[in-house]
């Protein structure tokens, strides 16, 4: 049998050419990596019963632990960094080798960092980058796996690191046309519960009134501040026709007024504001089963009327 020669691409890191690039590459990783603000990091994983495994086993339960790829590590990290920014073309990287396969560390924020995907492979295959990241995690969070010892500062350690992302209120241009659809993730991530679409729906159905009231309190003031938003146009038109929620309104009257004000696909948007739903806009309306007339949903009627009286 013929012996095949082996070519190992990782060997380039020991070449003179790579040695000349090593420090600039380490600097680049340091300057572009994104870390969680230490104030948000706890000693526990975000999702305690999940670990990485083979792609074909994703979703399976083994000894009470669900097998994941990097989906939940990615979600845990990006949510902790900022819920207001869409982070694209970054890869979530586990800092300590092998820890993705341990449920204690797979979604431990102190063990995760975002690195631009074009250089993310360095965190797995370049020893000096790995050691640099280990020390950075220790420097920021005082953390290392239980089985390990505290890392020592590498001989070469970059001076410049990227700043933490500051979360700010999103200012919406009042000319924008935004469909403000709720994401149940916000609620389930708060309780640290692993969930699928099925369990998310079960959670929503068991708590839907509480969730909808909370959505109304968070969202309606934003709608009012953005008068050209579709949700705002529909609610403003209703409040005008109903004389600030006092009189019932016919669906046809509300539709006519909204369409005259530029709202397209009125029924679809109205239904998202009338019905309970996992990802509706927010329930503000109640429609009589007998007369078909529209009222404010009683659970939020007083709150909404109060907002409009202040205008």
Tab-separated table of C-alpha atoms in Angstrom:
chain	number	residue	atom	x	y	z
A	1	UNK	CA	0.000	0.000	0.000
A	2	UNK	CA	1.350	3.377	-0.996
A	3	UNK	CA	2.142	5.787	1.834
A	4	UNK	CA	0.558	9.185	1.160
A	5	UNK	CA	2.434	12.346	1.958
A	6	UNK	CA	0.551	14.584	4.385
A	7	UNK	CA	0.280	18.331	3.951
A	8	UNK	CA	-0.820	20.170	7.105
A	9	UNK	CA	-1.929	23.762	6.534
A	10	UNK	CA	-1.540	24.589	10.230
A	11	UNK	CA	2.221	24.247	9.817
A	12	UNK	CA	2.415	27.670	8.179
A	13	UNK	CA	2.204	29.311	11.602
A	14	UNK	CA	5.719	28.034	12.289
A	15	UNK	CA	7.148	29.535	9.105
A	16	UNK	CA	9.233	32.669	8.932
A	17	UNK	CA	6.630	34.375	6.737
A	18	UNK	CA	3.910	33.796	9.295
A	19	UNK	CA	6.215	34.851	12.117
A	20	UNK	CA	6.560	38.246	10.447
A	21	UNK	CA	2.765	38.589	10.299
A	22	UNK	CA	2.021	37.157	13.737
A	23	UNK	CA	2.071	40.324	15.824
A	24	UNK	CA	0.081	42.390	13.290
A	25	UNK	CA	-2.490	39.583	13.148
A	26	UNK	CA	-2.713	39.455	16.938
A	27	UNK	CA	-3.181	43.227	16.978
A	28	UNK	CA	-5.916	42.915	14.355
A	29	UNK	CA	-7.777	40.270	16.361
A	30	UNK	CA	-7.493	42.407	19.507
A	31	UNK	CA	-8.705	45.591	17.843
A	32	UNK	CA	-11.657	43.997	16.044
A	33	UNK	CA	-12.865	41.431	18.590
A	34	UNK	CA	-16.092	42.203	20.441
A	35	UNK	CA	-16.495	41.270	24.099
A	36	UNK	CA	-19.383	41.434	26.552
A	37	UNK	CA	-19.244	44.231	29.077
A	38	UNK	CA	-18.021	42.599	32.337
A	39	UNK	CA	-21.034	44.018	34.180
A	40	UNK	CA	-23.245	41.584	32.236
A	41	UNK	CA	-21.214	38.445	32.870
A	42	UNK	CA	-22.118	35.972	35.610
A	43	UNK	CA	-20.446	32.742	36.694
A	44	UNK	CA	-23.199	30.632	35.124
A	45	UNK	CA	-23.849	29.753	31.472
A	46	UNK	CA	-26.753	31.502	29.792
A	47	UNK	CA	-28.239	28.154	28.728
A	48	UNK	CA	-27.024	25.617	31.302
A	49	UNK	CA	-28.136	22.365	29.675
A	50	UNK	CA	-26.807	22.806	26.153
A	51	UNK	CA	-23.488	21.814	24.613
A	52	UNK	CA	-22.014	21.477	21.191
A	53	UNK	CA	-22.075	18.162	19.356
A	54	UNK	CA	-22.152	16.691	15.885
A	55	UNK	CA	-24.246	18.670	13.413
A	56	UNK	CA	-26.440	15.646	12.642
A	57	UNK	CA	-27.297	15.330	16.367
A	58	UNK	CA	-28.449	18.927	16.768
A	59	UNK	CA	-31.613	19.049	18.877
A	60	UNK	CA	-31.166	15.601	20.425
A	61	UNK	CA	-31.238	15.150	24.200
A	62	UNK	CA	-28.382	13.152	25.727
A	63	UNK	CA	-28.405	12.634	29.505
A	64	UNK	CA	-30.617	15.684	29.909
A	65	UNK	CA	-28.383	17.896	27.763
A	66	UNK	CA	-29.477	19.217	24.396
A	67	UNK	CA	-27.003	19.036	21.512
A	68	UNK	CA	-26.382	22.325	19.714
A	69	UNK	CA	-24.101	23.601	16.982
A	70	UNK	CA	-23.144	27.175	17.821
A	71	UNK	CA	-26.677	28.583	17.624
A	72	UNK	CA	-27.201	29.196	21.335
A	73	UNK	CA	-23.662	30.360	21.995
A	74	UNK	CA	-24.153	32.866	19.182
A	75	UNK	CA	-27.525	33.985	20.550
A	76	UNK	CA	-26.252	34.273	24.127
A	77	UNK	CA	-23.268	36.376	23.131
A	78	UNK	CA	-24.930	38.730	20.647
A	79	UNK	CA	-27.908	39.331	22.955
A	80	UNK	CA	-25.576	40.188	25.837
A	81	UNK	CA	-23.494	42.525	23.672
A	82	UNK	CA	-26.487	44.452	22.321
A	83	UNK	CA	-30.091	43.818	21.361
A	84	UNK	CA	-30.102	46.983	19.243
A	85	UNK	CA	-27.363	46.187	16.739
A	86	UNK	CA	-27.393	43.701	13.881
A	87	UNK	CA	-23.939	42.117	14.035
A	88	UNK	CA	-23.049	40.509	10.701
A	89	UNK	CA	-20.025	38.553	9.435
A	90	UNK	CA	-18.647	37.920	12.910
A	91	UNK	CA	-18.094	34.409	14.269
A	92	UNK	CA	-18.708	33.435	17.878
A	93	UNK	CA	-15.534	31.784	19.165
A	94	UNK	CA	-14.978	29.719	22.294
A	95	UNK	CA	-11.816	30.883	23.981
A	96	UNK	CA	-10.690	27.708	25.749
A	97	UNK	CA	-10.259	24.760	23.353
A	98	UNK	CA	-12.776	21.947	23.753
A	99	UNK	CA	-15.068	23.852	26.107
A	100	UNK	CA	-17.893	24.115	23.554
A	101	UNK	CA	-18.535	20.427	24.235
A	102	UNK	CA	-19.099	21.030	27.961
A	103	UNK	CA	-22.533	22.350	29.000
A	104	UNK	CA	-20.901	24.375	31.786
A	105	UNK	CA	-18.942	26.446	29.288
A	106	UNK	CA	-20.754	26.315	25.933
A	107	UNK	CA	-22.790	29.470	26.661
A	108	UNK	CA	-20.609	30.931	29.415
A	109	UNK	CA	-20.221	34.559	28.310
A	110	UNK	CA	-16.706	34.813	29.741
A	111	UNK	CA	-15.705	32.010	27.383
A	112	UNK	CA	-17.048	33.689	24.237
A	113	UNK	CA	-15.859	36.409	21.901
A	114	UNK	CA	-16.948	37.686	18.485
A	115	UNK	CA	-14.213	37.860	15.862
A	116	UNK	CA	-14.613	38.922	12.208
A	117	UNK	CA	-15.116	35.711	10.282
A	118	UNK	CA	-12.261	36.407	7.858
A	119	UNK	CA	-9.778	35.982	10.739
A	120	UNK	CA	-11.848	33.914	13.192
A	121	UNK	CA	-9.925	30.715	12.392
A	122	UNK	CA	-6.916	32.151	14.219
A	123	UNK	CA	-8.768	31.632	17.502
A	124	UNK	CA	-8.797	27.887	16.875
A	125	UNK	CA	-5.528	27.200	15.107
A	126	UNK	CA	-2.985	29.847	16.103
A	127	UNK	CA	-1.565	29.010	19.520
A	128	UNK	CA	-0.423	32.542	20.334
A	129	UNK	CA	-3.847	34.000	19.486
A	130	UNK	CA	-5.510	31.377	21.706
A	131	UNK	CA	-3.213	32.229	24.618
A	132	UNK	CA	-3.822	35.949	24.044
A	133	UNK	CA	-7.610	35.464	24.165
A	134	UNK	CA	-7.392	33.316	27.297
A	135	UNK	CA	-5.564	36.065	29.113
A	136	UNK	CA	-7.945	38.734	27.832
A	137	UNK	CA	-10.911	36.770	29.211
A	138	UNK	CA	-9.105	36.417	32.526
A	139	UNK	CA	-8.200	40.106	32.521
A	140	UNK	CA	-11.820	41.161	31.872
A	141	UNK	CA	-13.781	38.607	33.850
A	142	UNK	CA	-11.340	36.868	36.190
A	143	UNK	CA	-12.561	33.629	34.637
A	144	UNK	CA	-11.068	30.343	33.502
A	145	UNK	CA	-12.456	26.766	33.422
A	146	UNK	CA	-12.495	24.870	36.716
A	147	UNK	CA	-10.048	22.260	35.453
A	148	UNK	CA	-7.500	24.854	34.335
A	149	UNK	CA	-5.160	27.266	36.067
A	150	UNK	CA	-5.209	31.010	35.632
A	151	UNK	CA	-3.505	31.948	32.362
A	152	UNK	CA	-0.288	33.951	32.391
A	153	UNK	CA	0.149	37.118	30.384
A	154	UNK	CA	1.715	36.197	27.036
A	155	UNK	CA	5.143	37.487	26.074
A	156	UNK	CA	3.471	39.596	23.395
A	157	UNK	CA	0.123	41.096	24.398
A	158	UNK	CA	-1.637	43.814	22.350
A	159	UNK	CA	-2.088	47.172	24.023
A	160	UNK	CA	-5.125	48.228	22.014
A	161	UNK	CA	-8.434	46.375	22.279
A	162	UNK	CA	-11.855	47.254	20.896
A	163	UNK	CA	-14.182	49.212	23.156
A	164	UNK	CA	-17.358	47.685	24.570
A	165	UNK	CA	-20.460	48.447	22.570
A	166	UNK	CA	-22.557	51.080	24.278
A	167	UNK	CA	-26.288	50.467	24.107
A	168	UNK	CA	-28.284	53.563	23.327
A	169	UNK	CA	-31.929	54.313	22.707
A	170	UNK	CA	-32.746	53.858	19.046
A	171	UNK	CA	-34.069	57.077	17.548
A	172	UNK	CA	-36.575	56.351	14.791
A	173	UNK	CA	-36.997	58.840	11.973
A	174	UNK	CA	-40.634	59.819	12.013
A	175	UNK	CA	-40.795	59.337	8.247
A	176	UNK	CA	-39.850	55.673	8.577
A	177	UNK	CA	-42.406	52.935	8.008
A	178	UNK	CA	-41.578	50.265	10.570
A	179	UNK	CA	-43.631	47.212	11.488
A	180	UNK	CA	-42.791	46.797	15.156
A	181	UNK	CA	-43.157	43.039	15.620
A	182	UNK	CA	-42.469	41.532	19.039
A	183	UNK	CA	-39.866	38.795	19.420
A	184	UNK	CA	-40.635	36.315	22.191
A	185	UNK	CA	-36.868	35.833	22.605
A	186	UNK	CA	-36.749	38.914	24.837
A	187	UNK	CA	-39.008	37.261	27.375
A	188	UNK	CA	-37.536	33.771	27.351
A	189	UNK	CA	-33.928	34.964	27.462
A	190	UNK	CA	-34.761	36.810	30.675
A	191	UNK	CA	-35.713	33.571	32.419
A	192	UNK	CA	-32.769	31.696	30.937
A	193	UNK	CA	-34.921	28.907	29.550
A	194	UNK	CA	-34.012	26.719	26.584
A	195	UNK	CA	-36.880	26.719	24.137
A	196	UNK	CA	-38.060	25.669	20.726
A	197	UNK	CA	-40.831	27.304	18.725
A	198	UNK	CA	-43.238	24.867	20.375
A	199	UNK	CA	-42.180	25.653	23.934
A	200	UNK	CA	-42.062	29.373	23.119
A	201	UNK	CA	-45.684	29.189	21.995
A	202	UNK	CA	-46.611	27.296	25.156
A	203	UNK	CA	-44.888	29.928	27.293
A	204	UNK	CA	-46.640	32.727	25.419
A	205	UNK	CA	-50.075	31.114	25.743
A	206	UNK	CA	-49.580	30.619	29.477
A	207	UNK	CA	-48.583	34.260	29.980
A	208	UNK	CA	-50.120	36.035	27.031
A	209	UNK	CA	-52.075	38.743	28.854
A	210	UNK	CA	-49.058	39.740	30.920
A	211	UNK	CA	-46.839	39.762	27.837
A	212	UNK	CA	-49.311	41.777	25.761
A	213	UNK	CA	-49.812	44.377	28.507
A	214	UNK	CA	-46.051	44.760	28.772
A	215	UNK	CA	-45.738	45.115	24.984
A	216	UNK	CA	-48.396	47.809	24.912
A	217	UNK	CA	-46.657	49.764	27.674
A	218	UNK	CA	-43.319	49.560	25.849
A	219	UNK	CA	-44.510	50.056	22.294
A	220	UNK	CA	-47.478	52.410	22.192
A	221	UNK	CA	-45.483	55.438	23.444
A	222	UNK	CA	-43.014	54.763	20.595
A	223	UNK	CA	-45.856	54.522	18.088
A	224	UNK	CA	-47.208	57.867	19.255
A	225	UNK	CA	-43.791	59.487	18.790
A	226	UNK	CA	-43.646	58.173	15.210
A	227	UNK	CA	-46.890	59.425	13.607
A	228	UNK	CA	-46.076	58.072	10.133
A	229	UNK	CA	-45.565	54.519	11.366
A	230	UNK	CA	-48.329	52.124	10.266
A	231	UNK	CA	-49.219	51.047	13.813
A	232	UNK	CA	-49.367	54.667	14.860
A	233	UNK	CA	-51.591	55.659	11.929
A	234	UNK	CA	-54.083	52.898	12.736
A	235	UNK	CA	-54.210	53.667	16.449
A	236	UNK	CA	-54.332	57.436	15.910
A	237	UNK	CA	-57.177	57.019	13.421
A	238	UNK	CA	-59.099	54.832	15.843
A	239	UNK	CA	-58.634	57.289	18.706
A	240	UNK	CA	-59.856	60.094	16.457
A	241	UNK	CA	-62.976	58.192	15.320
A	242	UNK	CA	-63.724	56.929	18.820
A	243	UNK	CA	-63.237	60.322	20.447
A	244	UNK	CA	-60.327	59.094	22.542
A	245	UNK	CA	-61.665	55.592	23.056
A	246	UNK	CA	-65.165	56.537	24.188
A	247	UNK	CA	-67.198	55.363	21.185
A	248	UNK	CA	-67.102	52.025	19.336
A	249	UNK	CA	-65.841	52.166	15.746
A	250	UNK	CA	-66.846	50.109	12.726
A	251	UNK	CA	-64.030	48.203	11.037
A	252	UNK	CA	-65.035	49.608	7.656
A	253	UNK	CA	-64.826	53.191	8.937
A	254	UNK	CA	-61.388	52.629	10.410
A	255	UNK	CA	-60.197	50.910	7.240
A	256	UNK	CA	-61.436	53.732	5.017
A	257	UNK	CA	-59.719	56.399	7.095
A	258	UNK	CA	-56.459	54.466	7.345
A	259	UNK	CA	-56.344	53.712	3.634
A	260	UNK	CA	-56.997	57.393	2.905
A	261	UNK	CA	-53.927	58.062	5.061
A	262	UNK	CA	-51.769	55.706	3.037
A	263	UNK	CA	-51.987	52.437	4.971
A	264	UNK	CA	-51.741	49.425	2.666
A	265	UNK	CA	-52.872	45.906	3.642
A	266	UNK	CA	-54.929	47.364	6.471
A	267	UNK	CA	-56.611	44.111	7.535
A	268	UNK	CA	-53.290	42.327	8.058
A	269	UNK	CA	-51.946	45.103	10.276
A	270	UNK	CA	-55.245	45.491	12.114
A	271	UNK	CA	-55.326	41.780	12.906
A	272	UNK	CA	-51.801	42.065	14.334
A	273	UNK	CA	-53.136	44.735	16.706
A	274	UNK	CA	-56.347	42.879	17.577
A	275	UNK	CA	-55.328	39.264	18.110
A	276	UNK	CA	-53.143	37.514	20.619
A	277	UNK	CA	-50.090	36.083	18.890
A	278	UNK	CA	-46.542	34.960	19.507
A	279	UNK	CA	-45.175	37.667	17.225
A	280	UNK	CA	-47.993	40.144	16.801
A	281	UNK	CA	-47.499	43.918	16.877
A	282	UNK	CA	-49.185	44.349	20.272
A	283	UNK	CA	-52.811	43.799	21.254
A	284	UNK	CA	-54.574	47.157	21.616
A	285	UNK	CA	-58.003	46.364	20.117
A	286	UNK	CA	-60.946	44.144	21.000
A	287	UNK	CA	-63.651	43.428	18.427
A	288	UNK	CA	-67.192	42.522	19.498
A	289	UNK	CA	-68.262	39.046	18.370
A	290	UNK	CA	-71.855	40.289	18.081
A	291	UNK	CA	-71.752	43.781	16.573
A	292	UNK	CA	-68.302	43.617	14.945
A	293	UNK	CA	-67.476	47.031	16.410
A	294	UNK	CA	-63.982	47.874	17.634
A	295	UNK	CA	-63.125	48.862	21.210
A	296	UNK	CA	-59.827	49.280	23.034
A	297	UNK	CA	-58.802	46.058	24.752
A	298	UNK	CA	-60.046	46.583	28.336
A	299	UNK	CA	-56.736	45.489	29.900
A	300	UNK	CA	-54.918	48.461	28.327
A	301	UNK	CA	-57.740	50.904	27.597
A	302	UNK	CA	-57.106	53.189	30.568
A	303	UNK	CA	-53.381	53.276	29.870
A	304	UNK	CA	-53.819	54.170	26.182
A	305	UNK	CA	-56.470	56.822	26.885
A	306	UNK	CA	-54.108	58.387	29.417
A	307	UNK	CA	-51.322	58.598	26.847
A	308	UNK	CA	-53.573	60.344	24.336
A	309	UNK	CA	-54.900	62.813	26.907
A	310	UNK	CA	-51.302	63.979	27.469
A	311	UNK	CA	-50.782	64.767	23.800
